[in-house]
Tab-separated table of C-alpha atoms and ligand atoms in Angstrom:
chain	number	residue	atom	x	y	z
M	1	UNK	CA	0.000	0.000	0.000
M	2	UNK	CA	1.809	3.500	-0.830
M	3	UNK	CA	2.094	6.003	1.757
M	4	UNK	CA	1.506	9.967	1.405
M	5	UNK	CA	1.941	12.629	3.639
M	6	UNK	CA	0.326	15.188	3.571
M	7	UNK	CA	0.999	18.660	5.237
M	8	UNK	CA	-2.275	20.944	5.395
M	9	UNK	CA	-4.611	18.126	5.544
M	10	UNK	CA	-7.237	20.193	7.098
M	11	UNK	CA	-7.110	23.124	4.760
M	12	UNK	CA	-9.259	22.813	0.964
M	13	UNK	CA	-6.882	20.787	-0.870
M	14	UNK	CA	-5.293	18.533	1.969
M	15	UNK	CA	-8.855	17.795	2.675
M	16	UNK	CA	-9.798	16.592	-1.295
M	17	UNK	CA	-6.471	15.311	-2.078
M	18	UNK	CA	-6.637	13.117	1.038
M	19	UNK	CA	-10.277	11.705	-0.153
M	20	UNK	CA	-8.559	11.392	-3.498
M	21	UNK	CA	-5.892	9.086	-2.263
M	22	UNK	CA	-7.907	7.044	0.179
M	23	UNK	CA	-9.813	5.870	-3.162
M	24	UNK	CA	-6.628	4.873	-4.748
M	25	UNK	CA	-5.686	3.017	-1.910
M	26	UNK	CA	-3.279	4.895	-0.365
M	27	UNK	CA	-2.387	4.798	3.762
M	28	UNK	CA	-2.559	8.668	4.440
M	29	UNK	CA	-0.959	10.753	6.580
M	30	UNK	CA	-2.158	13.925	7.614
M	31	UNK	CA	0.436	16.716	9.427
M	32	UNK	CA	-1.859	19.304	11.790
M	33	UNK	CA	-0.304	21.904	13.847
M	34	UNK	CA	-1.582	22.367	17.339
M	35	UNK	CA	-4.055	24.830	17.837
M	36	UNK	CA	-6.414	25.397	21.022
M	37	UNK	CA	-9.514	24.376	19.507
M	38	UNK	CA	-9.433	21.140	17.047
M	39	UNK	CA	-10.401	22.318	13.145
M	40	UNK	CA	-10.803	18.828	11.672
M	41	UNK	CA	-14.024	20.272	9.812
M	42	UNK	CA	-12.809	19.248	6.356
M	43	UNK	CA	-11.681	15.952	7.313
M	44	UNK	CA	-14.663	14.596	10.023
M	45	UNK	CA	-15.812	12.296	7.448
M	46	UNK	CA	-12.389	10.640	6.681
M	47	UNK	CA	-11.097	10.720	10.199
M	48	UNK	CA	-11.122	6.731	11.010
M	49	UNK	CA	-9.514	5.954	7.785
M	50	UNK	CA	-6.266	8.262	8.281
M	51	UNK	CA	-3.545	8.922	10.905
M	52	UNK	CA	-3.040	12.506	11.757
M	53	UNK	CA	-0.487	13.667	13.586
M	54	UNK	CA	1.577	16.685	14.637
M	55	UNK	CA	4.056	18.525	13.314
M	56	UNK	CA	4.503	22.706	12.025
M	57	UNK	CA	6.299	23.676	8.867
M	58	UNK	CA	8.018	26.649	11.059
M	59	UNK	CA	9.363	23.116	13.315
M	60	UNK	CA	12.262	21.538	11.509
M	61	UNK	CA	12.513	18.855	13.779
M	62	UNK	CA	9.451	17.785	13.943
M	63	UNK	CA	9.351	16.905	10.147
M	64	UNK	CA	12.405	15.012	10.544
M	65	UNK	CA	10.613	12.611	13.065
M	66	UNK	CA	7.551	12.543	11.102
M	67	UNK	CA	9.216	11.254	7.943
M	68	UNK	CA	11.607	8.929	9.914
M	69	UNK	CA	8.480	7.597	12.044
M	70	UNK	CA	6.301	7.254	9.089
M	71	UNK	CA	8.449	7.011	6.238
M	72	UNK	CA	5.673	7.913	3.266
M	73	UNK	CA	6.369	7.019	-0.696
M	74	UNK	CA	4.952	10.730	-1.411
M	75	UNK	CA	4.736	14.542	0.596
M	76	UNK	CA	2.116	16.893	-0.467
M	77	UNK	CA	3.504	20.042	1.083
M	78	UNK	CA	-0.286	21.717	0.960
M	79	UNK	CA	0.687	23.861	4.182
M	80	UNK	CA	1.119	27.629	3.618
M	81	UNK	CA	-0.533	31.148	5.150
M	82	UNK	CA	-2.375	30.998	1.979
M	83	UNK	CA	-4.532	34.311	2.171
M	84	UNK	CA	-3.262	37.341	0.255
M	85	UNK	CA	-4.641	40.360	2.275
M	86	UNK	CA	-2.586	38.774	5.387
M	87	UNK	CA	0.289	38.589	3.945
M	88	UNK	CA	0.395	42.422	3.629
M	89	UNK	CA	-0.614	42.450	7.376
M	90	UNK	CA	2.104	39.630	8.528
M	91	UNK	CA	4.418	39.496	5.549
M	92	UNK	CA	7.428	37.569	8.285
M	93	UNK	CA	5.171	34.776	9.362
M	94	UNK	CA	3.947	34.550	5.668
M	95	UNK	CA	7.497	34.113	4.742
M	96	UNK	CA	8.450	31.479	7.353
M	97	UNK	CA	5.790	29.291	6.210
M	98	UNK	CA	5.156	29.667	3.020
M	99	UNK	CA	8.883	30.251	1.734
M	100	UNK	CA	10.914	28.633	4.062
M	101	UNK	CA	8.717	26.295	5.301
M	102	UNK	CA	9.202	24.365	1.949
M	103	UNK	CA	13.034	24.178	2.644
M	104	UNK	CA	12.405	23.000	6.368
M	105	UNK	CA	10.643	20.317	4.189
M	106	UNK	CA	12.511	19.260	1.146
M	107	UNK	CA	15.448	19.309	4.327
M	108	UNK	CA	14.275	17.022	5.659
M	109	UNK	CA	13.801	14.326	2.983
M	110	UNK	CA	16.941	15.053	2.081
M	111	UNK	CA	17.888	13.854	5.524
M	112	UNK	CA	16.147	11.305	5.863
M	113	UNK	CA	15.016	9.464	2.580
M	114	UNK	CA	15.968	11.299	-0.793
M	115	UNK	CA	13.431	8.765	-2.507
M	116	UNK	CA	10.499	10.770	-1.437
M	117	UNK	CA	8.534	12.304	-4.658
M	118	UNK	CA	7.900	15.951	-3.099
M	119	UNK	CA	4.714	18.054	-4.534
M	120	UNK	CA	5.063	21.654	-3.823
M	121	UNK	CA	1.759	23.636	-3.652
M	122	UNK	CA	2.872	26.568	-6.064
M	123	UNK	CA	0.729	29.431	-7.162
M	124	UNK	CA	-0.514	31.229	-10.298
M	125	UNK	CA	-0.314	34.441	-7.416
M	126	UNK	CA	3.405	34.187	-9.018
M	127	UNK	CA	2.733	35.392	-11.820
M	128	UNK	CA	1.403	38.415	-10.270
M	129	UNK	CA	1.674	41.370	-12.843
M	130	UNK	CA	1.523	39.218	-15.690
M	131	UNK	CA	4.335	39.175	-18.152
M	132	UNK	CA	1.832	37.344	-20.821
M	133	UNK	CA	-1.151	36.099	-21.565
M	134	UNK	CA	-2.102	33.224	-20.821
M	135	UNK	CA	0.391	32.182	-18.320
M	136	UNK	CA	2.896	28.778	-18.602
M	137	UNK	CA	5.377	26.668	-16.886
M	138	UNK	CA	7.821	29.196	-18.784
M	139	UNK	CA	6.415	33.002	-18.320
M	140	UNK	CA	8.362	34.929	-15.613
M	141	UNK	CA	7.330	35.840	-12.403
M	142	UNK	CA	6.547	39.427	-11.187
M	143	UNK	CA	4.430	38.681	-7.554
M	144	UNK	CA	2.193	41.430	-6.372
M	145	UNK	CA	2.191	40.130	-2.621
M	146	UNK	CA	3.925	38.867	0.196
M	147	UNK	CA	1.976	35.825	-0.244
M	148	UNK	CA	2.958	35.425	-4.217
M	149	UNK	CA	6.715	36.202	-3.575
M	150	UNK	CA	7.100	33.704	-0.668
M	151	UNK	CA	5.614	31.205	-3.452
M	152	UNK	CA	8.226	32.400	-5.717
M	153	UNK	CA	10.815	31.371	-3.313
M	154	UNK	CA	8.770	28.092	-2.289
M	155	UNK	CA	9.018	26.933	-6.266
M	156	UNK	CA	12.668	27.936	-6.818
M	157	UNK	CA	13.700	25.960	-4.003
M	158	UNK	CA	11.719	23.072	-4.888
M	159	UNK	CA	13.469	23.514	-8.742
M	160	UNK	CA	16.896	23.932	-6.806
M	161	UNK	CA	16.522	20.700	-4.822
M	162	UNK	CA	15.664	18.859	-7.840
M	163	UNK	CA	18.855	19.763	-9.901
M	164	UNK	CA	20.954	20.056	-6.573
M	165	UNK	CA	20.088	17.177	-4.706
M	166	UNK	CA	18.133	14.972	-7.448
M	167	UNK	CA	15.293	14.852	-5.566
M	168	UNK	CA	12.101	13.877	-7.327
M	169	UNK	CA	10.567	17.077	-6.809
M	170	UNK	CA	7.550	18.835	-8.619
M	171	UNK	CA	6.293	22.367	-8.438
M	172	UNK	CA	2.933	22.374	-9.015
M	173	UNK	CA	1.574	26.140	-10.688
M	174	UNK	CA	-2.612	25.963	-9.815
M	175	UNK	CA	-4.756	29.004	-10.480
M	176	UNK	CA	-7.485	29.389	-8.170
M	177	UNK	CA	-9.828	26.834	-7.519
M	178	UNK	CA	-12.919	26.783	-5.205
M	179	UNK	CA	-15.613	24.210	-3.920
M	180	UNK	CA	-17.880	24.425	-0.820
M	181	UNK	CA	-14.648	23.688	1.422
M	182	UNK	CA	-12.989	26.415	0.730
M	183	UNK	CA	-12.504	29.283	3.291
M	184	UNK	CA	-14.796	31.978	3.972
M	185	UNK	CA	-12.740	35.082	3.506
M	186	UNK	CA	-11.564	33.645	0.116
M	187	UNK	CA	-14.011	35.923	-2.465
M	188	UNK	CA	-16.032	32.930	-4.386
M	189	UNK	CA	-16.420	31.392	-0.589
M	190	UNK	CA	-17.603	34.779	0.497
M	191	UNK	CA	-20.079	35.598	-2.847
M	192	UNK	CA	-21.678	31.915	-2.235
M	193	UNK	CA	-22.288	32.106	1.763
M	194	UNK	CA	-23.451	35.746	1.227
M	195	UNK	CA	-25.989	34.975	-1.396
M	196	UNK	CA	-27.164	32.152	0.619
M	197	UNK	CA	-27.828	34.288	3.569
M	198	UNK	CA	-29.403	36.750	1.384
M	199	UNK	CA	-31.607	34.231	-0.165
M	200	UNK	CA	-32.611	32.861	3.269
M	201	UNK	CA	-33.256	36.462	4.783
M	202	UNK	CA	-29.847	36.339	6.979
M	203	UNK	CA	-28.361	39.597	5.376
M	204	UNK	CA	-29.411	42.190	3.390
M	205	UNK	CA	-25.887	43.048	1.919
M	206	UNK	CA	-22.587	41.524	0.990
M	207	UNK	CA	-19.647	44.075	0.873
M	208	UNK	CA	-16.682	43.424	-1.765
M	209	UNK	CA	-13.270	45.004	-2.735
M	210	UNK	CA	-12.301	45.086	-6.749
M	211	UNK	CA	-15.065	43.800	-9.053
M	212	UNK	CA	-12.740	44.506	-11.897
M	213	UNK	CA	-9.999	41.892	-10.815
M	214	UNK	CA	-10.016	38.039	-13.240
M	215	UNK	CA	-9.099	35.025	-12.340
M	216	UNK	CA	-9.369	31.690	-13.767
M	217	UNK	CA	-11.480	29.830	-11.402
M	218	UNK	CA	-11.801	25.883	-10.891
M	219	UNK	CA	-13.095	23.493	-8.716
M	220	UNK	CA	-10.835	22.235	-6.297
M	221	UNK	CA	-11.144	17.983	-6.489
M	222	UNK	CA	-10.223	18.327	-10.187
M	223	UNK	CA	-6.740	19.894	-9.357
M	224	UNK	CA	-5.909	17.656	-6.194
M	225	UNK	CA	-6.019	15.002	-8.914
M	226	UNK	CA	-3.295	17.280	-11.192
M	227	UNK	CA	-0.966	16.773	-7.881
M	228	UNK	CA	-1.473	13.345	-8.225
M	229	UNK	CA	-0.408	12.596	-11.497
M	230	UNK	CA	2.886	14.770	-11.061
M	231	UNK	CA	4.248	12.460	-8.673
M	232	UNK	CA	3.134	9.478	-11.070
M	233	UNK	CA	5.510	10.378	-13.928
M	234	UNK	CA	8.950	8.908	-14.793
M	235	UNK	CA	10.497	12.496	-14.297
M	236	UNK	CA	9.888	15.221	-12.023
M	237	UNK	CA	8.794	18.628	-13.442
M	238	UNK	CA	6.318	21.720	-12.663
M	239	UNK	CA	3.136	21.714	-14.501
M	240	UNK	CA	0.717	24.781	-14.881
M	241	UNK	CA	-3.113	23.491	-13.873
M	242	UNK	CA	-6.300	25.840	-15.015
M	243	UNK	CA	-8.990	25.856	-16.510
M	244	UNK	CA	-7.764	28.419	-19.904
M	245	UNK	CA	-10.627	30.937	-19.087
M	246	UNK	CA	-10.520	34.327	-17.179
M	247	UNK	CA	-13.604	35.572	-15.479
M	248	UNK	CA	-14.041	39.138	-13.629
M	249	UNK	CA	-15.078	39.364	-9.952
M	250	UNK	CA	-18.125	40.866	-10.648
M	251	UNK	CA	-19.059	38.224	-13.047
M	252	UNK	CA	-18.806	35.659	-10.537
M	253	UNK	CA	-21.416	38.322	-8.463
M	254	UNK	CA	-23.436	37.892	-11.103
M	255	UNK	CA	-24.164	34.214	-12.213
M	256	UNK	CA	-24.281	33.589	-7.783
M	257	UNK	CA	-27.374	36.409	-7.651
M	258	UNK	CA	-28.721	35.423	-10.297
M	259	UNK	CA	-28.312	31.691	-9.446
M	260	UNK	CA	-30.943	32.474	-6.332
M	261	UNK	CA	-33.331	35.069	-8.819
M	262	UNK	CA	-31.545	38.319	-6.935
M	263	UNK	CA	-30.066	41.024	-8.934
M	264	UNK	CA	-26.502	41.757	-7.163
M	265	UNK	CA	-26.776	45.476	-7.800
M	266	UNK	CA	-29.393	45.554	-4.853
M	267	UNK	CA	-27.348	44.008	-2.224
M	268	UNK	CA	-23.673	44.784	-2.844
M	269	UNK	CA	-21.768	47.217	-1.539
M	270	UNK	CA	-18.046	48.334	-2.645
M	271	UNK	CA	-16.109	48.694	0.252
M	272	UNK	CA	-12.361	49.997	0.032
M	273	UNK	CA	-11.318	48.006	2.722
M	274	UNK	CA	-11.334	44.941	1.018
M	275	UNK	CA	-8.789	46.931	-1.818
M	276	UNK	CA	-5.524	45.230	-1.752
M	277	UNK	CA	-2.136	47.269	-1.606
M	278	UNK	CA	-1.167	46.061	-4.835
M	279	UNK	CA	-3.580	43.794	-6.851
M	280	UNK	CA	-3.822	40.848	-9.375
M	281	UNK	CA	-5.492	42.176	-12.398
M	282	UNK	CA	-5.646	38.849	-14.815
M	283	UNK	CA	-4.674	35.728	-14.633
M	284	UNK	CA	-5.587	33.064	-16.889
M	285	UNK	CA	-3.303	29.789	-16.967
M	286	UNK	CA	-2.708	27.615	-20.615
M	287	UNK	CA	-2.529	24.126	-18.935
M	288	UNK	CA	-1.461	22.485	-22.432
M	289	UNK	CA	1.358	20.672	-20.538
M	290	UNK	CA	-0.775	19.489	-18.290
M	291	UNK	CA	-2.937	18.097	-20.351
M	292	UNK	CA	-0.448	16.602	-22.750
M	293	UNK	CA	1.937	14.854	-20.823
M	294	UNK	CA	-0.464	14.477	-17.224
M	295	UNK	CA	-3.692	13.264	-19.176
M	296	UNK	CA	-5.352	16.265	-16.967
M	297	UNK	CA	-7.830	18.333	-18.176
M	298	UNK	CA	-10.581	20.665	-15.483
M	299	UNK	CA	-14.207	18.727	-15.234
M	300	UNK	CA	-16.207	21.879	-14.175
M	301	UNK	CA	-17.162	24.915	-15.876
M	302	UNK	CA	-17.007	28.262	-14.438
M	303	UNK	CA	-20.773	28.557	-14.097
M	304	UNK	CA	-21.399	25.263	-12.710
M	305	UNK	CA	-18.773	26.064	-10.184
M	306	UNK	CA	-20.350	29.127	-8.801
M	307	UNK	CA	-23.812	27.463	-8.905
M	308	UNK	CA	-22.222	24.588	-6.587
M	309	UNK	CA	-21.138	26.189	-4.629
M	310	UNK	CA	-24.097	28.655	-3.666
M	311	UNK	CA	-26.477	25.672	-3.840
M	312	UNK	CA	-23.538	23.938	-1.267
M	313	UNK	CA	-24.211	26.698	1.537
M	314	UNK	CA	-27.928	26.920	1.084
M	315	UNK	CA	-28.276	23.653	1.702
M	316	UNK	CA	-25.928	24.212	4.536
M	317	UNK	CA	-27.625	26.866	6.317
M	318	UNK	CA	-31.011	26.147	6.136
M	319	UNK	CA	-32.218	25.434	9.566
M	320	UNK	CA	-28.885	25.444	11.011
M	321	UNK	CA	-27.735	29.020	11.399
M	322	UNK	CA	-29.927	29.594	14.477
M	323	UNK	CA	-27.945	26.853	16.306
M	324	UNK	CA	-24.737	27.394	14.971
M	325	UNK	CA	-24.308	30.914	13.856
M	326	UNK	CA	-21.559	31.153	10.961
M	327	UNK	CA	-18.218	32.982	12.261
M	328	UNK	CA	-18.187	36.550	11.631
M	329	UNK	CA	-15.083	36.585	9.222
M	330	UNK	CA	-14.648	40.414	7.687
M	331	UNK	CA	-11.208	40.381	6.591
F	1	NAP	P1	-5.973	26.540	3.039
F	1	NAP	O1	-7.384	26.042	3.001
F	1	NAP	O2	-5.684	27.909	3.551
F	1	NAP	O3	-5.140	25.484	3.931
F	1	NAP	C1	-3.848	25.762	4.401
F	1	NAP	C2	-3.395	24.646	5.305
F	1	NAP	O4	-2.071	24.938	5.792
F	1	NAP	C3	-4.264	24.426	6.559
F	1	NAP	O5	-4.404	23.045	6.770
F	1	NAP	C4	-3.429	25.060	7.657
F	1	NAP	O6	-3.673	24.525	8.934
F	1	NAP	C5	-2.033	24.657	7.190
F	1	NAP	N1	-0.960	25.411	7.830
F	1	NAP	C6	-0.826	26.766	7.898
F	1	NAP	N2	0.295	27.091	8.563
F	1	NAP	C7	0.898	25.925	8.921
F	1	NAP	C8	2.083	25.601	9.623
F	1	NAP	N3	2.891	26.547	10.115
F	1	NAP	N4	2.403	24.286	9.797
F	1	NAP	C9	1.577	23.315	9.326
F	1	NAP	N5	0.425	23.563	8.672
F	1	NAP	C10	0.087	24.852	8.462
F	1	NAP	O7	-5.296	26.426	1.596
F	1	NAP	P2	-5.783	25.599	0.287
F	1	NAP	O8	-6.709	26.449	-0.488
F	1	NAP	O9	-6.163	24.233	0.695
F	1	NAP	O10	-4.429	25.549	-0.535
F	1	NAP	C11	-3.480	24.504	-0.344
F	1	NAP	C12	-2.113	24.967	-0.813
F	1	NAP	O11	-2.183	25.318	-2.191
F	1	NAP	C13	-1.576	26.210	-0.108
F	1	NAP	O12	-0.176	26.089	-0.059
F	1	NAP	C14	-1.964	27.360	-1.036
F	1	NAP	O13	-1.092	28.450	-0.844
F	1	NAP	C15	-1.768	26.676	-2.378
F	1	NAP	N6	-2.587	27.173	-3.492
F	1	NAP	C16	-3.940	27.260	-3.351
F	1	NAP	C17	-4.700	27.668	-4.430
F	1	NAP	C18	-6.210	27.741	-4.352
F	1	NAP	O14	-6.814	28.343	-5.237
F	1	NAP	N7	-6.830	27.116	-3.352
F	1	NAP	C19	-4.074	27.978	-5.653
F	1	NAP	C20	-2.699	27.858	-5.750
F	1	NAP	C21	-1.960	27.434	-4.667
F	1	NAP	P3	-4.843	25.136	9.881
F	1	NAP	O15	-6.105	24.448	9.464
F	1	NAP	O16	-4.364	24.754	11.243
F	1	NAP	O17	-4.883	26.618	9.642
F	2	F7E	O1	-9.477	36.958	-4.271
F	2	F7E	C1	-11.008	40.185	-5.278
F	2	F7E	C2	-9.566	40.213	-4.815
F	2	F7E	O2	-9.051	36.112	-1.971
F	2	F7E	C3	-9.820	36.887	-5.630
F	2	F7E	C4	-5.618	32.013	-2.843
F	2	F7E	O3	-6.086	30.689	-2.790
F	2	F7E	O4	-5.829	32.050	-5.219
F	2	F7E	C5	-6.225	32.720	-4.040
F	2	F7E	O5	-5.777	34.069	-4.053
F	2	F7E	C6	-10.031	38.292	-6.192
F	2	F7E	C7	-8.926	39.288	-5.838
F	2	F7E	O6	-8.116	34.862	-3.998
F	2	F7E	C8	-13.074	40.748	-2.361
F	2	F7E	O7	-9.070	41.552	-4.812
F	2	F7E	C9	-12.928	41.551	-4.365
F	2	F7E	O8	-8.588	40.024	-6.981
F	2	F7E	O9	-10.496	34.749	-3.548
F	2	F7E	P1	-9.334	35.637	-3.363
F	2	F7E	P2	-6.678	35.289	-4.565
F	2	F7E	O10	-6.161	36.513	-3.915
F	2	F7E	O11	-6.769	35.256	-6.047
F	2	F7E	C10	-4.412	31.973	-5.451
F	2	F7E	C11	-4.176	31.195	-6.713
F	2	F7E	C12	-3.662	31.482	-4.274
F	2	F7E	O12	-2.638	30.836	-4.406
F	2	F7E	C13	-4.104	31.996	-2.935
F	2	F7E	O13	-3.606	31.141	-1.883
F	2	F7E	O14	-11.227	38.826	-5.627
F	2	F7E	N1	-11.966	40.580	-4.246
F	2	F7E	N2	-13.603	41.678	-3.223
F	2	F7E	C14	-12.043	40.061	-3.001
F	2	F7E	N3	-11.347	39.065	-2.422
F	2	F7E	C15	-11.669	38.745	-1.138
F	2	F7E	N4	-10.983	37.738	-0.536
F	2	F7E	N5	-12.663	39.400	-0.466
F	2	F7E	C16	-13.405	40.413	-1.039
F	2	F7E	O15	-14.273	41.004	-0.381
């Protein structure tokens, strides 16, 4: 039976990817950092059928013993302070997870067991203020955040191990993608629980930042698949995965409103707090390589995704938000 590790189990994509390798019959390992109040949310379901245990990407030593303890085939190195907008506000602790975090990481296979096929969770955020359009494995990076140039650092040191060390390392470069798991200050998570508490008379407005911005949105369980494949090749290499379509902000507004029979223009509200110091304008991926040499290809269309995904958190709130009230996130 292979073994994976994964790091960031109980974020989005740890959460998918580990579903994804349970079916292919994989013995999982999930790395969770201690926090006062357990956050297995994502991973309730799956919780008999994995072992979690503890360790902290800014904790060296503690990925040494996990690796020597568990000894895993594969490492998904999902963790990361993954939110843009706090990276501006703590652009040091973004670094030491998200940059050299990755390091503490591919360290400690090195150290331990330089047979370990290493997926780094790289970020279309790298491309930042894009150089072309669409974006691939070969356009250069300008990052627009502390977030996107800690993910600079996290794929160049994932590319260095490789040719240094001859680790079988892959970078992998995924544009956004979204599904009812994903966090609630991240916008498409925000449009689909706000329209839902429209809908079901909970709010009466939803306040945004840029309308303006694209992106080139997915849903998440296609792209844990993408990681997947990397590590099943012959040779390690980075691989861009999107969808090849750019959508605005407001467009995603839209289609979720519209989804539920509102018009958006009578419940949204620009608010300039939610304006980033430096912003993303476009980003839209060409994930020929991908397809080509990984077989992968995205299963979910832009529109389906957003009507998912507000149909997800109707479902989830009706009845329930009396008894458990959602957080009040307004970051
Ligand atoms: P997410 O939901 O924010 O999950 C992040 C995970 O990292 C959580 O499990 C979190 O644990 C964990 N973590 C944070 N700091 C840690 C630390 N110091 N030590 C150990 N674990 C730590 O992110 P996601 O959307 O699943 O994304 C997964 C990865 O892909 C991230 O690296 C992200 O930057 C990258 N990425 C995401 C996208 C996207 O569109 N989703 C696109 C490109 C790249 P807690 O639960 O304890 O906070
Ligand atoms: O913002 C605009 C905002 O926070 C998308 C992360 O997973 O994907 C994600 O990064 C766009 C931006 O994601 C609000 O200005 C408008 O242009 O959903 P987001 P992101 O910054 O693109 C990449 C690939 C990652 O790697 C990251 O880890 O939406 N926007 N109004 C807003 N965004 C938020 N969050 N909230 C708003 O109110």
């Amino acid at each position: 039976m292979p073994k994976a590790m994964i790091t960031g189990i109980t974020g989005q994509d740890g959460s998918y990817l580990a579903d994804f390798l349970l079916e292919q019959g994989y013995e999982v390992i999930g790395v969770v950092r201690r926090s006062s109040t357990v956050n297995f949310d994502r991973i309730e379901h799956i919780q008999d059928k994995i072992s979690i245990v503890q360790g902290d990407l800014l904790d060296q030593v503690s990925l040494i013993h996990l690796l020597q303890e568990y000894r895993p085939d594969e490492v998904y190195n999902l963790a990361a302070q993954s939110f843009v907008p706090t990276s501006f506000s703590q652009p040091a602790l973004t670094g030491e997870v998200t940059a050299l975090g990755v390091t503490r990481m591919l360290d400690a296979i090195r150290i331990v067991d330089k047979h370990i096929r290493f997926y780094q969770a790289s970020s279309s955020e790298m491309f930042g203020k894009v150089r072309e359009v669409p974006q691939n494995e070969k356009t250069p990076f300008h990052p627009r955040s502390p977030y996107g140039v800690a993910k600079v650092y996290g794929h160049w040191i994932t590319v260095n191990y490789r040719e240094s060390y001859g680790l079988f390392a892959c970078s992998g470069i995924l544009f956004n993608h979204e599904s009812p798991r994903r966090g609630l200050e991240f916008l498409p998570r925000k449009v689909a629980h706000g329209v839902a508490r429209i809908k079901l008379g909970l709010a009466n407005e939803l306040r945004l930042g840029n309308l303006e911005a694209r992106r080139d949105w997915g849903y998440a369980p296609d792209y844990v698949r993408g990681m997947w494949l990397m590590l099943q090749q012959d040779e390690p290499d980075d691989y861009v995965l999107a969808t090849g379509e750019t959508h605005t902000v407001r467009e995603f507004v839209e289609i979720a409103f519209a989804h539920v029979g509102l018009d958006w223009q009578d419940y949204v509200v620009i608010d300039p707090k939610y304006y980033r110091p430096a912003e993303v304008d476009l980003l839209v991926g060409d994930p020929s390589k991908a397809r080509e040499k990984l077989g992968w290809r995205h299963s979910v269309s832009f529109e389906e995704l957003v009507q998912l995904m507000v149909d997800a958190d109707l479902e989830r709130l009706k009845g329930v938000e009396q008894l458990h009230p959602s957080p009040n996130i307004d970051w």
